[in-house]
XYZ file of C-alpha atoms in Angstrom:
505
model
C 11.104 -140.297 65.585
C 9.703 -136.807 64.934
C 12.115 -135.358 67.494
C 15.062 -137.057 65.766
C 13.879 -135.654 62.430
C 13.735 -132.146 63.969
C 17.311 -132.450 65.301
C 18.500 -133.563 61.833
C 16.911 -130.499 60.226
C 18.505 -128.181 62.811
C 21.913 -129.829 62.291
C 21.652 -129.438 58.485
C 20.655 -125.780 58.803
C 23.633 -125.214 61.126
C 26.012 -126.784 58.601
C 24.545 -124.697 55.753
C 24.954 -121.491 57.831
C 28.565 -122.350 58.653
C 29.319 -123.040 54.982
C 27.640 -119.768 53.932
C 29.605 -117.838 56.578
C 32.892 -119.402 55.382
C 32.019 -118.538 51.774
C 31.140 -114.949 52.753
C 34.411 -114.558 54.667
C 36.407 -115.873 51.724
C 34.688 -113.378 49.410
C 35.169 -110.593 51.977
C 38.924 -111.201 52.287
C 39.269 -111.443 48.507
C 37.578 -108.026 48.041
C 39.638 -106.558 50.889
C 42.895 -107.780 49.318
C 41.953 -106.247 45.948
C 41.393 -102.868 47.629
C 44.792 -103.037 49.364
C 46.554 -103.940 46.089
C 44.866 -100.938 44.423
C 45.944 -98.792 47.450
C 42.303 -97.992 48.273
C 43.151 -98.077 51.965
C 40.191 -95.998 53.174
C 37.665 -98.367 51.557
C 39.619 -101.369 52.879
C 39.404 -99.888 56.389
C 35.628 -99.424 56.066
C 35.275 -103.109 55.098
C 37.281 -104.197 58.141
C 35.205 -101.984 60.432
C 31.995 -103.465 59.043
C 33.227 -106.963 59.902
C 34.321 -105.880 63.380
C 30.848 -104.477 64.099
C 29.133 -107.715 63.072
C 27.967 -109.542 66.239
C 27.900 -112.970 64.522
C 31.628 -113.336 63.899
C 33.825 -115.741 65.863
C 36.514 -114.380 68.182
C 39.277 -115.748 65.898
C 37.831 -113.765 62.957
C 37.702 -110.570 65.038
C 41.330 -111.077 66.088
C 42.378 -111.572 62.467
C 40.582 -108.343 61.522
C 42.434 -106.455 64.280
C 45.726 -107.735 62.853
C 44.706 -106.601 59.373
C 43.802 -103.124 60.679
C 47.250 -102.888 62.264
C 48.858 -103.845 58.931
C 46.702 -101.299 57.125
C 47.789 -98.478 59.443
C 51.426 -99.572 59.011
C 51.009 -99.175 55.236
C 49.582 -95.705 55.868
C 52.579 -94.941 58.142
C 50.286 -94.191 61.095
C 52.439 -96.052 63.621
C 50.532 -95.046 66.760
C 47.304 -96.571 65.400
C 49.160 -99.670 64.202
C 50.646 -100.088 67.702
C 47.199 -99.618 69.270
C 45.599 -102.403 67.203
C 48.528 -104.776 67.696
C 48.504 -104.250 71.472
C 44.723 -104.700 71.469
C 45.172 -107.967 69.514
C 47.728 -109.229 72.051
C 45.455 -108.357 74.976
C 42.357 -109.995 73.405
C 44.267 -113.078 72.208
C 45.579 -113.649 75.745
C 42.041 -113.573 77.152
C 40.729 -116.035 74.551
C 43.916 -118.168 74.758
C 44.455 -117.937 70.967
C 48.204 -118.702 70.869
C 48.500 -118.595 67.074
C 47.141 -115.039 66.736
C 49.004 -113.989 69.912
C 52.353 -114.964 68.433
C 51.597 -113.441 65.033
C 50.783 -110.210 66.851
C 54.006 -110.400 68.912
C 56.061 -110.890 65.732
C 54.341 -107.951 63.992
C 54.799 -105.810 67.101
C 58.510 -106.623 67.095
C 58.863 -105.620 63.431
C 56.977 -102.354 63.941
C 58.933 -101.422 67.077
C 62.193 -102.103 65.213
C 61.034 -99.841 62.378
C 60.320 -96.927 64.714
C 63.620 -97.271 66.562
C 62.582 -99.176 69.695
C 64.680 -102.380 69.393
C 64.689 -103.180 73.142
C 60.881 -103.415 73.211
C 60.952 -105.273 69.867
C 63.280 -107.838 71.410
C 60.814 -108.544 74.245
C 58.051 -109.446 71.753
C 60.405 -111.485 69.546
C 61.475 -113.517 72.596
C 57.822 -114.395 73.317
C 57.461 -115.676 69.764
C 60.766 -117.555 70.157
C 59.510 -119.340 73.318
C 56.262 -120.233 71.547
C 58.089 -121.648 68.486
C 60.391 -123.827 70.596
C 57.462 -125.226 72.605
C 55.882 -126.681 69.447
C 56.598 -130.175 67.990
C 59.514 -130.563 65.533
C 57.460 -130.384 62.333
C 58.739 -128.541 59.241
C 56.331 -125.552 59.621
C 57.310 -125.212 63.299
C 61.025 -125.408 62.466
C 60.419 -122.610 59.950
C 58.899 -120.575 62.797
C 62.083 -121.134 64.798
C 64.180 -119.904 61.881
C 62.118 -116.694 61.710
C 62.338 -116.251 65.500
C 66.152 -116.602 65.457
C 66.474 -114.184 62.520
C 64.326 -111.515 64.199
C 66.153 -111.750 67.532
C 69.545 -111.752 65.764
C 68.562 -108.613 63.824
C 67.396 -106.860 67.027
C 70.641 -107.663 68.869
C 72.579 -106.373 65.838
C 70.665 -103.080 66.020
C 71.520 -102.920 69.739
C 75.192 -103.595 68.804
C 75.281 -106.776 70.903
C 77.327 -108.630 68.300
C 77.956 -111.937 70.118
C 74.254 -112.416 70.889
C 73.329 -111.525 67.308
C 75.767 -114.136 65.972
C 74.509 -116.868 68.319
C 70.878 -116.536 67.208
C 71.750 -116.193 63.530
C 73.955 -119.319 63.662
C 71.152 -121.247 65.388
C 68.774 -120.150 62.615
C 71.287 -121.257 59.952
C 71.649 -124.653 61.650
C 67.869 -125.282 61.510
C 67.595 -123.928 57.942
C 70.351 -126.342 56.812
C 68.563 -129.170 58.615
C 65.344 -128.701 56.595
C 67.182 -127.423 53.465
C 65.337 -124.098 53.399
C 67.679 -122.281 51.010
C 65.881 -118.916 51.004
C 66.349 -118.714 54.793
C 69.980 -119.873 54.544
C 70.650 -117.007 52.111
C 68.964 -114.390 54.284
C 70.576 -115.509 57.568
C 74.088 -115.775 56.107
C 73.661 -112.409 54.391
C 72.835 -110.739 57.706
C 75.658 -112.618 59.499
C 78.160 -111.334 56.916
C 76.922 -107.782 57.591
C 77.321 -108.328 61.353
C 80.917 -109.529 60.889
C 81.760 -106.673 58.500
C 80.463 -104.097 61.007
C 83.152 -105.120 63.518
C 85.943 -105.566 60.947
C 85.946 -109.381 60.988
C 85.824 -111.953 58.156
C 82.576 -111.701 56.202
C 83.414 -113.404 52.917
C 82.555 -116.984 53.964
C 79.025 -116.070 55.096
C 78.347 -114.020 51.967
C 79.582 -116.888 49.773
C 77.170 -119.273 51.567
C 74.337 -116.777 51.019
C 75.272 -116.638 47.322
C 75.286 -120.444 47.037
C 71.863 -120.705 48.725
C 70.415 -118.158 46.293
C 71.873 -120.187 43.425
C 70.012 -123.258 44.719
C 66.656 -121.469 44.461
C 67.625 -119.509 41.312
C 66.791 -116.326 43.212
C 68.084 -113.596 40.888
C 67.316 -110.832 43.428
C 69.233 -112.711 46.145
C 72.196 -113.201 43.801
C 72.114 -109.534 42.808
C 72.070 -108.390 46.449
C 74.973 -110.735 47.299
C 77.090 -109.285 44.464
C 76.234 -105.696 45.421
C 77.040 -106.407 49.068
C 80.407 -107.938 48.140
C 81.179 -104.915 45.949
C 80.246 -102.531 48.767
C 82.361 -104.360 51.368
C 85.406 -104.657 49.071
C 85.098 -100.984 48.130
C 84.953 -99.951 51.800
C 88.019 -102.151 52.444
C 89.950 -100.388 49.657
C 90.002 -103.326 47.191
C 88.585 -101.474 44.184
C 89.430 -104.174 41.632
C 87.434 -106.864 43.453
C 84.575 -104.403 43.888
C 84.494 -103.835 40.101
C 84.562 -107.622 39.474
C 81.422 -108.127 41.564
C 79.764 -105.074 40.011
C 80.267 -106.656 36.566
C 78.457 -109.772 37.829
C 75.696 -107.583 39.268
C 75.338 -105.804 35.920
C 74.202 -109.036 34.259
C 71.536 -109.631 36.917
C 70.189 -106.135 37.492
C 68.744 -105.919 33.985
C 66.121 -108.431 35.106
C 64.728 -105.901 37.629
C 64.126 -102.715 35.606
C 61.677 -101.216 38.123
C 63.622 -101.907 41.334
C 65.010 -98.377 41.601
C 66.612 -98.901 45.014
C 68.864 -101.673 43.689
C 69.680 -99.648 40.570
C 70.644 -96.631 42.699
C 72.944 -98.767 44.834
C 74.507 -100.329 41.726
C 75.191 -96.969 40.012
C 76.491 -95.363 43.210
C 78.930 -98.208 43.888
C 79.988 -98.259 40.211
C 80.567 -94.496 40.100
C 82.796 -94.623 43.187
C 84.710 -97.762 42.140
C 85.513 -96.457 38.660
C 86.494 -93.120 40.146
C 88.973 -94.773 42.519
C 90.399 -96.794 39.599
C 90.724 -93.484 37.651
C 88.277 -94.522 34.950
C 86.531 -91.162 35.076
C 84.486 -91.656 31.917
C 82.727 -94.774 33.328
C 82.386 -93.075 36.710
C 80.687 -90.044 35.172
C 78.308 -92.249 33.153
C 77.214 -94.151 36.266
C 76.824 -90.880 38.158
C 74.490 -89.565 35.437
C 72.527 -92.842 35.497
C 72.331 -92.609 39.282
C 70.872 -89.086 39.145
C 68.360 -90.123 36.461
C 67.157 -93.138 38.499
C 67.040 -91.063 41.681
C 64.840 -88.483 39.988
C 62.477 -91.270 38.880
C 62.422 -92.776 42.389
C 61.807 -89.375 44.021
C 58.907 -88.798 41.643
C 57.378 -92.197 42.471
C 57.959 -91.666 46.191
C 56.263 -88.292 46.059
C 53.298 -89.714 44.143
C 53.024 -92.570 46.630
C 53.264 -90.159 49.581
C 50.437 -88.024 48.146
C 48.311 -91.138 47.578
C 48.905 -92.338 51.152
C 48.164 -88.856 52.503
C 44.846 -88.770 50.627
C 43.886 -92.205 51.940
C 44.767 -91.162 55.485
C 42.674 -88.025 55.010
C 39.677 -90.127 53.943
C 40.025 -92.300 57.039
C 40.310 -89.250 59.291
C 37.222 -87.745 57.655
C 35.313 -90.977 58.265
C 36.492 -91.049 61.891
C 35.428 -87.420 62.286
C 32.015 -88.204 60.808
C 31.611 -91.120 63.246
C 32.666 -88.864 66.131
C 30.042 -86.280 65.141
C 27.363 -88.968 65.002
C 28.454 -90.202 68.430
C 28.289 -86.673 69.840
C 24.798 -86.227 68.357
C 23.721 -89.555 69.842
C 25.036 -88.532 73.252
C 23.328 -85.169 72.909
C 20.001 -86.889 72.261
C 20.491 -88.994 75.370
C 21.337 -85.839 77.323
C 18.218 -84.121 75.935
C 16.043 -87.069 76.934
C 17.645 -87.145 80.368
C 17.012 -83.434 80.851
C 13.437 -83.801 79.597
C 12.802 -86.657 82.021
C 14.228 -84.597 84.851
C 12.028 -81.627 83.918
C 8.910 -83.830 83.809
C 9.824 -85.219 87.212
C 10.205 -81.759 88.582
C 6.835 -80.730 87.104
C 5.144 -83.636 88.907
C 6.712 -82.544 92.170
C 6.017 -78.808 91.638
C 2.685 -79.012 93.402
C 4.436 -80.230 96.545
C 7.306 -77.803 96.673
C 7.362 -75.101 93.969
C 10.117 -72.995 95.413
C 12.334 -75.980 96.249
C 12.032 -77.364 92.693
C 12.675 -73.952 91.156
C 15.828 -73.600 93.201
C 17.011 -77.067 92.152
C 16.282 -76.381 88.469
C 18.304 -73.178 88.514
C 21.230 -74.973 90.157
C 21.010 -77.877 87.738
C 20.848 -75.599 84.677
C 23.921 -73.702 85.848
C 25.864 -76.938 86.222
C 24.695 -78.180 82.811
C 25.727 -74.876 81.222
C 29.212 -75.106 82.714
C 29.555 -78.744 81.666
C 28.440 -77.983 78.097
C 30.801 -74.991 77.910
C 33.615 -77.172 79.174
C 32.796 -79.937 76.647
C 32.638 -77.429 73.766
C 36.083 -76.043 74.530
C 37.840 -79.214 75.656
C 38.477 -80.753 72.202
C 40.242 -77.649 70.791
C 42.206 -77.172 74.008
C 43.448 -80.774 74.026
C 44.443 -80.689 70.342
C 46.320 -77.410 70.796
C 47.955 -78.783 73.911
C 49.200 -81.950 72.220
C 50.796 -80.033 69.348
C 52.218 -77.403 71.673
C 53.615 -79.921 74.156
C 55.341 -81.913 71.397
C 56.900 -78.753 69.979
C 58.041 -77.535 73.398
C 59.504 -80.954 74.249
C 61.370 -81.208 70.943
C 62.805 -77.674 71.316
C 63.867 -78.596 74.852
C 65.545 -81.779 73.542
C 67.379 -79.845 70.808
C 68.618 -77.169 73.193
C 69.763 -79.727 75.779
C 71.547 -81.966 73.263
C 73.231 -79.118 71.344
C 74.104 -76.847 74.273
C 75.597 -79.596 76.442
C 76.863 -81.608 73.428
C 75.245 -84.743 74.846
C 75.884 -86.530 71.558
C 79.612 -86.617 72.406
C 78.890 -88.747 75.477
C 79.543 -92.453 74.795
C 76.794 -93.696 77.111
C 73.971 -91.293 76.194
C 70.684 -93.163 75.762
C 66.974 -92.482 75.445
C 66.175 -92.873 79.157
C 69.044 -90.577 80.200
C 67.925 -87.857 77.784
C 64.321 -88.262 78.964
C 65.416 -87.651 82.578
C 67.480 -84.596 81.548
C 64.444 -82.973 79.923
C 62.082 -84.083 82.724
C 60.042 -86.386 80.492
C 59.806 -90.112 79.758
C 61.300 -92.317 77.025
C 58.063 -92.750 75.043
C 57.361 -89.002 74.820
C 60.966 -88.155 73.888
C 61.036 -90.919 71.234
C 57.699 -89.732 69.833
C 58.830 -86.051 69.688
C 62.094 -86.934 67.900
C 60.254 -89.211 65.442
C 57.583 -86.572 64.790
C 59.950 -83.674 64.035
C 62.940 -85.479 62.439
C 61.288 -88.610 60.994
C 64.113 -90.656 62.582
C 64.640 -92.625 65.778
C 66.744 -91.591 68.786
C 69.907 -93.439 67.668
C 69.898 -91.829 64.203
C 69.122 -88.405 65.731
C 72.226 -88.631 67.975
C 74.435 -90.259 65.316
C 73.706 -87.499 62.766
C 75.045 -84.930 65.227
C 78.094 -87.111 65.941
C 78.880 -87.491 62.226
C 78.513 -83.713 61.674
C 81.014 -83.179 64.499
C 83.337 -85.868 63.075
C 83.353 -84.236 59.609
C 84.567 -80.946 61.102
C 87.297 -82.763 63.062
C 88.469 -84.708 59.969
C 89.055 -81.463 58.036
C 90.663 -79.726 61.046
C 93.053 -82.588 61.848
C 93.989 -83.019 58.197
C 94.969 -79.338 57.972
C 97.133 -79.755 61.088
C 98.560 -83.015 59.612
C 97.602 -84.980 62.744
C 94.780 -87.015 61.220
C 93.809 -89.983 63.450
C 90.475 -91.712 62.772
C 90.591 -93.597 66.103
C 90.869 -90.274 67.895
C 88.046 -88.750 65.847
C 85.779 -91.729 66.588
C 86.527 -91.376 70.315
C 85.943 -87.600 70.587
C 82.799 -87.806 68.450
C 81.053 -90.123 70.927
C 81.566 -93.549 69.294
C 82.609 -96.594 71.318
C 84.694 -98.142 68.546
C 86.309 -97.293 65.237
C 84.284 -99.984 63.431
C 81.001 -98.550 64.748
C 82.137 -95.052 63.690
C 82.978 -96.296 60.163
C 79.657 -98.121 59.812
C 77.510 -95.147 60.936
C 79.578 -92.670 58.871
C 79.047 -94.814 55.759
C 75.350 -95.324 56.536
C 74.542 -91.613 57.026
C 76.863 -89.980 54.469
C 77.212 -92.716 51.833
C 81.010 -92.368 52.101
C 83.800 -93.705 54.277
C 85.706 -91.095 56.360
C 88.639 -91.307 53.924
C 86.354 -90.841 50.915
C 84.770 -87.835 52.607
C 88.228 -86.321 53.155
C 89.141 -86.902 49.498
C 85.943 -85.196 48.308
C 86.448 -82.277 50.705
C 89.970 -81.742 49.293
C 88.599 -81.709 45.730
C 85.896 -79.187 46.624
């Protein structure tokens, strides 16, 4: 009876401890979230590190913390650290067989890799999440996972310009979204599908109309606004100025509800300025142009403030890391000092047996220790200098190779080919381009192609032999539609609009 009573007490204490731990975790995450909202990223990182160092936490909690650290570094735009923590999460989740965290990490890895211009690798991680989602029972939450998986894979194939594959996955996602009547997903998937169709010059109106209808179902004013702006942009690019203005008038009624969404306002004013200019309503065009410049100035100011804030937070984290590194070095130095002291005491004990032998050994040992310490003192500066120098040398080599041999005019130029030409590998070349241009490989090459195309447009127009198909071909693009899409994306104008502006100037 006494033994049973003892077991009951132990069980109660265990339950109380578990409840207290759950309560503490809930409080911890609440405080962490408040710090992130206030953009106190350095303090948020310290909180996460404190939880990681706690030996009492479950493996699932540690995995969740690793995911949060990855998200934190993504907010700080430190992609290499974000990649490190996501890859570490994947590796640890595999060992502990935590499929939920594993697939969250794969999805986040896919998004990050897409952001930094590595869609092929992103696709590999998205496919793992896709396989996981389709292995689960047909419940509503699991069907939602399948919708997300199809959207992500469709987006990645679109970035890789594999249009048929992109369409297949997006249509599958739409089918499931219709099945469970998830209107927000229907709007997003149809919106992307309309963009895919527009990029290759095919019918896009039906998909955009379905996206609009889905947004109406959920009374999503932002979704409706984006649908109207997209329609205006596509009609304007197709030369139907009147329809573009009609959709801009609809957008005007909705955009007033989002006074602080400067990106949408900029797009609205830019499209309006161009549309009214093409319809020869110069007064309206000029007004929208002035509004565009005013909003852009406000956005640039906010962006700069945000960039300074992020830089300061990154600096605080680096300072903390440096402080930890110094403490670690001091700790190691103490261990080294104790080791040396122990060795000296050992030698002193043996000195009575062989004085000259010990003296010889001590001299040799001290010389080695001196060289090792000298090497350790200089190694950190040498490595840091080397990293910076190697990146700069590699980027200069890339620039010279691409510009001198006009590699950007080759239709089949890719990251691996360029890496071989400069005697490097894809990761290093991608990192160097990203570091010095703040863009990915595709954008780096396409900017050079568009610069070349602009020169050819003016030259051919002067010779009265203007042919956009020919310009697309000689500028390195595989199709006219791809050329138009990239030209519009990088310059904000269609080739014809660019020619019109160049004539005016």
